[in-house]
mmCIF file of C-alpha atoms in Angstrom:
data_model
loop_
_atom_site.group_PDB
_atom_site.id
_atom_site.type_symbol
_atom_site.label_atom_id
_atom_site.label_comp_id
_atom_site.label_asym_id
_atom_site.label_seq_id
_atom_site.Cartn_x
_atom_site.Cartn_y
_atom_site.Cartn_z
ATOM 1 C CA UNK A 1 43.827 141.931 7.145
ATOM 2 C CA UNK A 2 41.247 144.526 6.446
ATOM 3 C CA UNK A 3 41.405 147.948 8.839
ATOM 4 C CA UNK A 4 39.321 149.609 10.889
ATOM 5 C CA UNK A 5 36.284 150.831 9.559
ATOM 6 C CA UNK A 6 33.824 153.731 10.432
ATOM 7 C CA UNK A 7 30.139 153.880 9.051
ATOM 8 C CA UNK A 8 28.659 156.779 7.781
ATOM 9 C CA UNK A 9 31.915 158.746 6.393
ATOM 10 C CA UNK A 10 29.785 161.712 6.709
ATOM 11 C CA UNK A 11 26.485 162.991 8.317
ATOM 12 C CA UNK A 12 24.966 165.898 8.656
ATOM 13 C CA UNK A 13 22.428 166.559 11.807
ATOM 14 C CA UNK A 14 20.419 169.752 13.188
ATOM 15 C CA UNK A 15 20.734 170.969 16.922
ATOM 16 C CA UNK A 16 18.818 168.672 19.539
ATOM 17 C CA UNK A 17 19.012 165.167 17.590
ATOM 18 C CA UNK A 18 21.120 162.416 18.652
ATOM 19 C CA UNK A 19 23.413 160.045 16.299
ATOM 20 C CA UNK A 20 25.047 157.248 16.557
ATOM 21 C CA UNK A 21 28.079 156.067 15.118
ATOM 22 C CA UNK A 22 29.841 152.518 13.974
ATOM 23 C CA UNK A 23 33.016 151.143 14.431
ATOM 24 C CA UNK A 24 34.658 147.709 13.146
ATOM 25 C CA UNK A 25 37.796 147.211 15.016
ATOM 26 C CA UNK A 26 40.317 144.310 13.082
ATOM 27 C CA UNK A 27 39.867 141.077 13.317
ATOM 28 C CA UNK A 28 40.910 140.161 16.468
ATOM 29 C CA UNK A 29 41.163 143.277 18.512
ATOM 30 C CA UNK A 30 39.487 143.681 21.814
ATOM 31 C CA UNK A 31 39.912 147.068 22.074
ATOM 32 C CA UNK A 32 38.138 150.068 21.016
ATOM 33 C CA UNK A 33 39.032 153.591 21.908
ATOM 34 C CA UNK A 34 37.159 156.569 20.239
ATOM 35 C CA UNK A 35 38.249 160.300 19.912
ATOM 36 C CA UNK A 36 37.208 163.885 18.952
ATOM 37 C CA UNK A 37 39.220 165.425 16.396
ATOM 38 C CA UNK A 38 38.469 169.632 16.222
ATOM 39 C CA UNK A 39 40.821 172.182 14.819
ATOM 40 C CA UNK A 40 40.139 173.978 18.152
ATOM 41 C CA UNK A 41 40.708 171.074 20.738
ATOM 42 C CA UNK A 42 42.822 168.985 18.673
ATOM 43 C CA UNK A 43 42.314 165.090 19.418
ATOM 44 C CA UNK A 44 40.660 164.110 22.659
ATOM 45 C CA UNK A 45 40.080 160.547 24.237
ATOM 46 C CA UNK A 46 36.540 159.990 24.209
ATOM 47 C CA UNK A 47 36.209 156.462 25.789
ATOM 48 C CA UNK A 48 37.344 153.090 25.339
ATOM 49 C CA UNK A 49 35.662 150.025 25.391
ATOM 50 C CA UNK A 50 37.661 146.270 25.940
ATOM 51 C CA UNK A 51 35.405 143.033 25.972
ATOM 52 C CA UNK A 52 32.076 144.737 26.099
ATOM 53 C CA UNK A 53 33.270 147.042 29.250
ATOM 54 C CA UNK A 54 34.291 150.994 29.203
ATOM 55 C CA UNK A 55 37.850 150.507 30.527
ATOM 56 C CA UNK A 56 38.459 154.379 30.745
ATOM 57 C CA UNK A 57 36.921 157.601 30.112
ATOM 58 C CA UNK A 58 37.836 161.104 29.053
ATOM 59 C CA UNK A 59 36.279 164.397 30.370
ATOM 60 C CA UNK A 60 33.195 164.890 28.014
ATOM 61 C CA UNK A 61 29.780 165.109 29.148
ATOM 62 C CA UNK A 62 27.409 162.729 29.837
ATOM 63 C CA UNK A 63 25.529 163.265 26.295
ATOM 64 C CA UNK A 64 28.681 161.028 24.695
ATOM 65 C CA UNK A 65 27.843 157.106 25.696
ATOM 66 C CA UNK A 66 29.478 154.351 23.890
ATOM 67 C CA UNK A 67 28.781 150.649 23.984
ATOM 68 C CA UNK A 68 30.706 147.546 22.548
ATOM 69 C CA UNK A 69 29.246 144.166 21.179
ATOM 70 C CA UNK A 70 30.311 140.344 21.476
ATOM 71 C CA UNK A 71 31.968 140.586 18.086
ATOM 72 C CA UNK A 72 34.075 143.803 19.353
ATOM 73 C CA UNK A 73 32.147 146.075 17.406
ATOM 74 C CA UNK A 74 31.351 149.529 18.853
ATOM 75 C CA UNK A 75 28.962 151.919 18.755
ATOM 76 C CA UNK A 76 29.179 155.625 20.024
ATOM 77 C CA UNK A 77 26.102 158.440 20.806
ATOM 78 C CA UNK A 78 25.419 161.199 21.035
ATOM 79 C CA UNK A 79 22.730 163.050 22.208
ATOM 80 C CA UNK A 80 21.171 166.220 22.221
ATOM 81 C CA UNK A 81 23.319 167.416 19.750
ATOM 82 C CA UNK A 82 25.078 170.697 20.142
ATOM 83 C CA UNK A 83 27.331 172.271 17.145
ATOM 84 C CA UNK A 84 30.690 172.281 19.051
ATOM 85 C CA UNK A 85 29.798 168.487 18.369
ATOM 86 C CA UNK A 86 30.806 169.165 14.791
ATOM 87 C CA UNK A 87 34.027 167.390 14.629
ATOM 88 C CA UNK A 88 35.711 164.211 13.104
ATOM 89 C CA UNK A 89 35.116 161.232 15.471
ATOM 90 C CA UNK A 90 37.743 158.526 15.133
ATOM 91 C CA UNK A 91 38.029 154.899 15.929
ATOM 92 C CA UNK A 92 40.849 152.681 17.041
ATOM 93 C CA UNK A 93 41.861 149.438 18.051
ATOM 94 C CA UNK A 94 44.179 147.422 19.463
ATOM 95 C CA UNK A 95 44.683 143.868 21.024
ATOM 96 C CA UNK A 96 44.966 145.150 24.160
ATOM 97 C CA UNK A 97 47.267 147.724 25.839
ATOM 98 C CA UNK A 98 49.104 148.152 22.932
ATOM 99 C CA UNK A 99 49.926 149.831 19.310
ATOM 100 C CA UNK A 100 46.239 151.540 18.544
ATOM 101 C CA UNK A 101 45.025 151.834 14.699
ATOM 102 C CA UNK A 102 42.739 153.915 13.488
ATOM 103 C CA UNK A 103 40.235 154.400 11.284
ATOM 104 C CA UNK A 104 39.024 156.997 8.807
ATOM 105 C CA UNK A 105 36.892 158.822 11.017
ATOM 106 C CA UNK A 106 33.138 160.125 10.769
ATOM 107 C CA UNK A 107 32.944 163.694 9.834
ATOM 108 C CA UNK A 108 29.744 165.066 11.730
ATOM 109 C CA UNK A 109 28.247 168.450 10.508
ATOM 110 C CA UNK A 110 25.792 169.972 13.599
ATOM 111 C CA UNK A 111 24.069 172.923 12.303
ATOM 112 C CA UNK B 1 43.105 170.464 6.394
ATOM 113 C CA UNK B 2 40.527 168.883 8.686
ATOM 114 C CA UNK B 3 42.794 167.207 11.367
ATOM 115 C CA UNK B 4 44.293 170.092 12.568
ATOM 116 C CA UNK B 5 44.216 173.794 14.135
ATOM 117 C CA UNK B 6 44.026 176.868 12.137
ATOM 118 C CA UNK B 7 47.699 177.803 13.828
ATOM 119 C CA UNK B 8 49.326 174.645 13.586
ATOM 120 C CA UNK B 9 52.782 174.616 13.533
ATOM 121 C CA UNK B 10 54.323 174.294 10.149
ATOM 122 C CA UNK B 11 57.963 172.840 9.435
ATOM 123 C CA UNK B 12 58.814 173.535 5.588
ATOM 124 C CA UNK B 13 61.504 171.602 4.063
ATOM 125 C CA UNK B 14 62.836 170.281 0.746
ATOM 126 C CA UNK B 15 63.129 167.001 -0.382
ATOM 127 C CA UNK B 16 65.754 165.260 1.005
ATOM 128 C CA UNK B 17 66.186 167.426 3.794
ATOM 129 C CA UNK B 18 66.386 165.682 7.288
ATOM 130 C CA UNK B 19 63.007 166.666 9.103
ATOM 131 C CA UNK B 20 62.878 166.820 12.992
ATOM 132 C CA UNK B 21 59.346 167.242 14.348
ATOM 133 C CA UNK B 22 59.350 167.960 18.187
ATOM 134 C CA UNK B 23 56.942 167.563 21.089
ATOM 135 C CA UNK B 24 56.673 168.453 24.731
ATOM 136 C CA UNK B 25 53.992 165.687 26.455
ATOM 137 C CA UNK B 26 52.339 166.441 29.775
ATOM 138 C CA UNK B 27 52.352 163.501 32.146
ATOM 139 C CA UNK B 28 55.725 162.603 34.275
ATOM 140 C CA UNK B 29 53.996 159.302 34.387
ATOM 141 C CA UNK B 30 53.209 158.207 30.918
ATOM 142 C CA UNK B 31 55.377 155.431 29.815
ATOM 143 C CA UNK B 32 54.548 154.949 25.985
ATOM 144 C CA UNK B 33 54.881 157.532 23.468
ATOM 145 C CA UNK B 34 53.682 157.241 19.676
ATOM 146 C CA UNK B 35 54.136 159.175 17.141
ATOM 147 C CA UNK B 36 51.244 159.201 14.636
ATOM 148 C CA UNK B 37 50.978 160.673 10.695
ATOM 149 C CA UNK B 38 47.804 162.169 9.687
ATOM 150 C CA UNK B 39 46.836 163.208 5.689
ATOM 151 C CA UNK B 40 43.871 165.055 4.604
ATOM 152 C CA UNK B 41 40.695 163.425 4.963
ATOM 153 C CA UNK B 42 42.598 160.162 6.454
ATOM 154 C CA UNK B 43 42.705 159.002 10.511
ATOM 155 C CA UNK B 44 46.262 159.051 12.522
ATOM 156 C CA UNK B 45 48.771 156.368 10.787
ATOM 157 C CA UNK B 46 51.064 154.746 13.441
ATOM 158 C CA UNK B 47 54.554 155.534 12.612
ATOM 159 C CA UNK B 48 56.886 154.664 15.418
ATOM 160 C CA UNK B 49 56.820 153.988 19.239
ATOM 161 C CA UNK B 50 58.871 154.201 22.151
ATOM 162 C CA UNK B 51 58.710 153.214 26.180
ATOM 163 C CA UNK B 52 60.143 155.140 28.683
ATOM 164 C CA UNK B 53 62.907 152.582 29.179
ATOM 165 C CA UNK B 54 64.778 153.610 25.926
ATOM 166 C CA UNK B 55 65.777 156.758 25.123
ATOM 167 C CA UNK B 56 66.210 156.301 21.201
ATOM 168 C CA UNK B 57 64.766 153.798 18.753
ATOM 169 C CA UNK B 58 65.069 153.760 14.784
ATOM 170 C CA UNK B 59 62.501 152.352 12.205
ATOM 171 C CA UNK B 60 63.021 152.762 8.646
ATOM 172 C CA UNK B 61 63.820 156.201 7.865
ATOM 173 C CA UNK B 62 62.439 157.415 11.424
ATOM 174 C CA UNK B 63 64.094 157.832 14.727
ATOM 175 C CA UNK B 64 62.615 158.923 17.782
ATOM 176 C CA UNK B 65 64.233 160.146 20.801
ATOM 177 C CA UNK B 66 62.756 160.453 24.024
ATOM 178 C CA UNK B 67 64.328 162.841 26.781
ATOM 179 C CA UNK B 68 61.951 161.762 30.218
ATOM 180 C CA UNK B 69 63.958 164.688 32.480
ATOM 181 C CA UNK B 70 62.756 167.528 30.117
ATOM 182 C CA UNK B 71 59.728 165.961 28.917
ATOM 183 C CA UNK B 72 60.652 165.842 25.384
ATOM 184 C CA UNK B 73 60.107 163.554 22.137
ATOM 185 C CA UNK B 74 61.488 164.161 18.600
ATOM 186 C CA UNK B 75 60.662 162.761 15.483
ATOM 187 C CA UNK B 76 63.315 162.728 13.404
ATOM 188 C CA UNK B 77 62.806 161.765 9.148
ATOM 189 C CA UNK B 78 65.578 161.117 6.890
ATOM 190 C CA UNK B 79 65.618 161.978 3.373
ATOM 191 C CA UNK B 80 62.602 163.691 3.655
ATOM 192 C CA UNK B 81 60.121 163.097 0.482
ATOM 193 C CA UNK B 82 56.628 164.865 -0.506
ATOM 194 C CA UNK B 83 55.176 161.719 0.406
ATOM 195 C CA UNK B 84 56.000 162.789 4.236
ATOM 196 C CA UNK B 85 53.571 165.626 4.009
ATOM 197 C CA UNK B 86 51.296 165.824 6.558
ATOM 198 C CA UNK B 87 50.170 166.474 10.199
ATOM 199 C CA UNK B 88 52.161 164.891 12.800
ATOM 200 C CA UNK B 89 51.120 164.285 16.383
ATOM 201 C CA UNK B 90 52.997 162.378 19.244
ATOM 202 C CA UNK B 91 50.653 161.076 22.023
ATOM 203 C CA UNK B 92 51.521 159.706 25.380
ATOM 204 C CA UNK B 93 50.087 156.637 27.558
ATOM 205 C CA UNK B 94 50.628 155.420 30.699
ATOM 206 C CA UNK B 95 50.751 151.918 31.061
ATOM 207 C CA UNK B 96 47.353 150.106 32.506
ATOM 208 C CA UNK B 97 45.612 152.709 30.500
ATOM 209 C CA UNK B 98 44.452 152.674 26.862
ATOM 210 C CA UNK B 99 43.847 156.690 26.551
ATOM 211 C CA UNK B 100 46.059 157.908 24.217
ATOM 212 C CA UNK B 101 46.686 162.127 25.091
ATOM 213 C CA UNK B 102 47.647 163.862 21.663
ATOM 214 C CA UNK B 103 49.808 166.634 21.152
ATOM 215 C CA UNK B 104 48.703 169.842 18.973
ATOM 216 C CA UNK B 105 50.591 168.262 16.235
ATOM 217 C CA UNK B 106 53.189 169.715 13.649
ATOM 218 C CA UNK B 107 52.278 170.472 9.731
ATOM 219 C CA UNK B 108 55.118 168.649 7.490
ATOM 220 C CA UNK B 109 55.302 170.602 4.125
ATOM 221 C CA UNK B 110 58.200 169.168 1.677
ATOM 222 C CA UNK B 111 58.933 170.624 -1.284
ATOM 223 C CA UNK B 112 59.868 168.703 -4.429
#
């Protein structure tokens, strides 16, 4: 069964711009969390998504949205970008309220 | 590497060696604990869970205890091999929610 994947690996934005970013959960899994990874803050709980709804929410700012699709799929964005965005920004999923698996993460570069 | 802080605790050990990574978590009410393995360039591998109902559960070559009246998990590796080196982080849920809260993690360094 393939794993979770993340699209792009890597991106590189400037100051104001907004990105978005793509997750594939495995086959089968309803849920979709995403986090911040930062040498500073460590990893923080962005949002999670379960059958197209945001189920729960961490403390970021309104600039982070997130939506999920029919098939699962997620996408997270970001707007306005800021450099104490610059961080890795990891999927995961899971059936349910269960055993979460993540994937490789998209390294974003704000400068 | 990338995953972690720039003072990250660091456990050194040789191979072989028994490893025992600790954590404090935050929340009297979480119920789930995981304890997650993290290489350069690589997202958190699951490694071993545990709920709050046991206080000790073994998978293969990994133990974890949990201690709920001081708020404590270990992590504890047998026959500790280079392989094991990495970042390791223990994160806490409460049941009903699915919001994992991370610990600062531990650096794993085994020498050959």
């Amino acid at each position: 069964k393939a794993g979770v994947t993340q699209t792009p690996r890597y991106l590189i934005k400037t100051r104001g711009q907004q990105v978005t970013l793509s997750c594939s959960p495995i086959s089968g899994h309803r849920s979709v969390s995403w986090y911040q990874q930062t040498p500073g803050q460590g990893l923080q709980f962005l949002f999670e998504y379960f059958s197209e709804t945001q189920r729960n929410k961490g403390n970021f700012p309104g600039r982070f949205s997130g939506r999920q699709f029919s098939n699962s799929r997620s996408e997270m964005n970001v707007s306005t970008l800021e450099l104490g965005d610059s961080a890795l920004y990891l999927c995961a999923s899971s059936l349910a309220y269960d055993e979460q698996y993540f994937g490789p993460g998209t390294r974003l570069t704000v400068t | 590497g990338e995953s972690v802080g720039l003072h990250l605790p660091t456990l050194s050990v040789q191979e072989g060696d028994n490893s025992i990574i600790n954590c404090a978590y935050s929340n009297s009410a979480s119920d789930y604990f995981i304890w997650y393995k993290q290489e350069s360039g690589k997202g958190p591998q699951f490694i071993i869970d545990i709920r709050s109902n046991m206080d000790k559960r073994q998978g293969q070559r990994v133990t974890v205890l949990l201690n709920k009246t001081v708020k404590h998990l270990s992590l504890q590796i047998a026959a500790t091999q280079p392989g094991d080196s990495a970042v390791y982080f223990c994160a806490e849920n409460m049941e009903g929610f699915q919001k994992l809260v991370f610990g600062t993690g531990t650096r794993l360094l085994v020498s050959p």
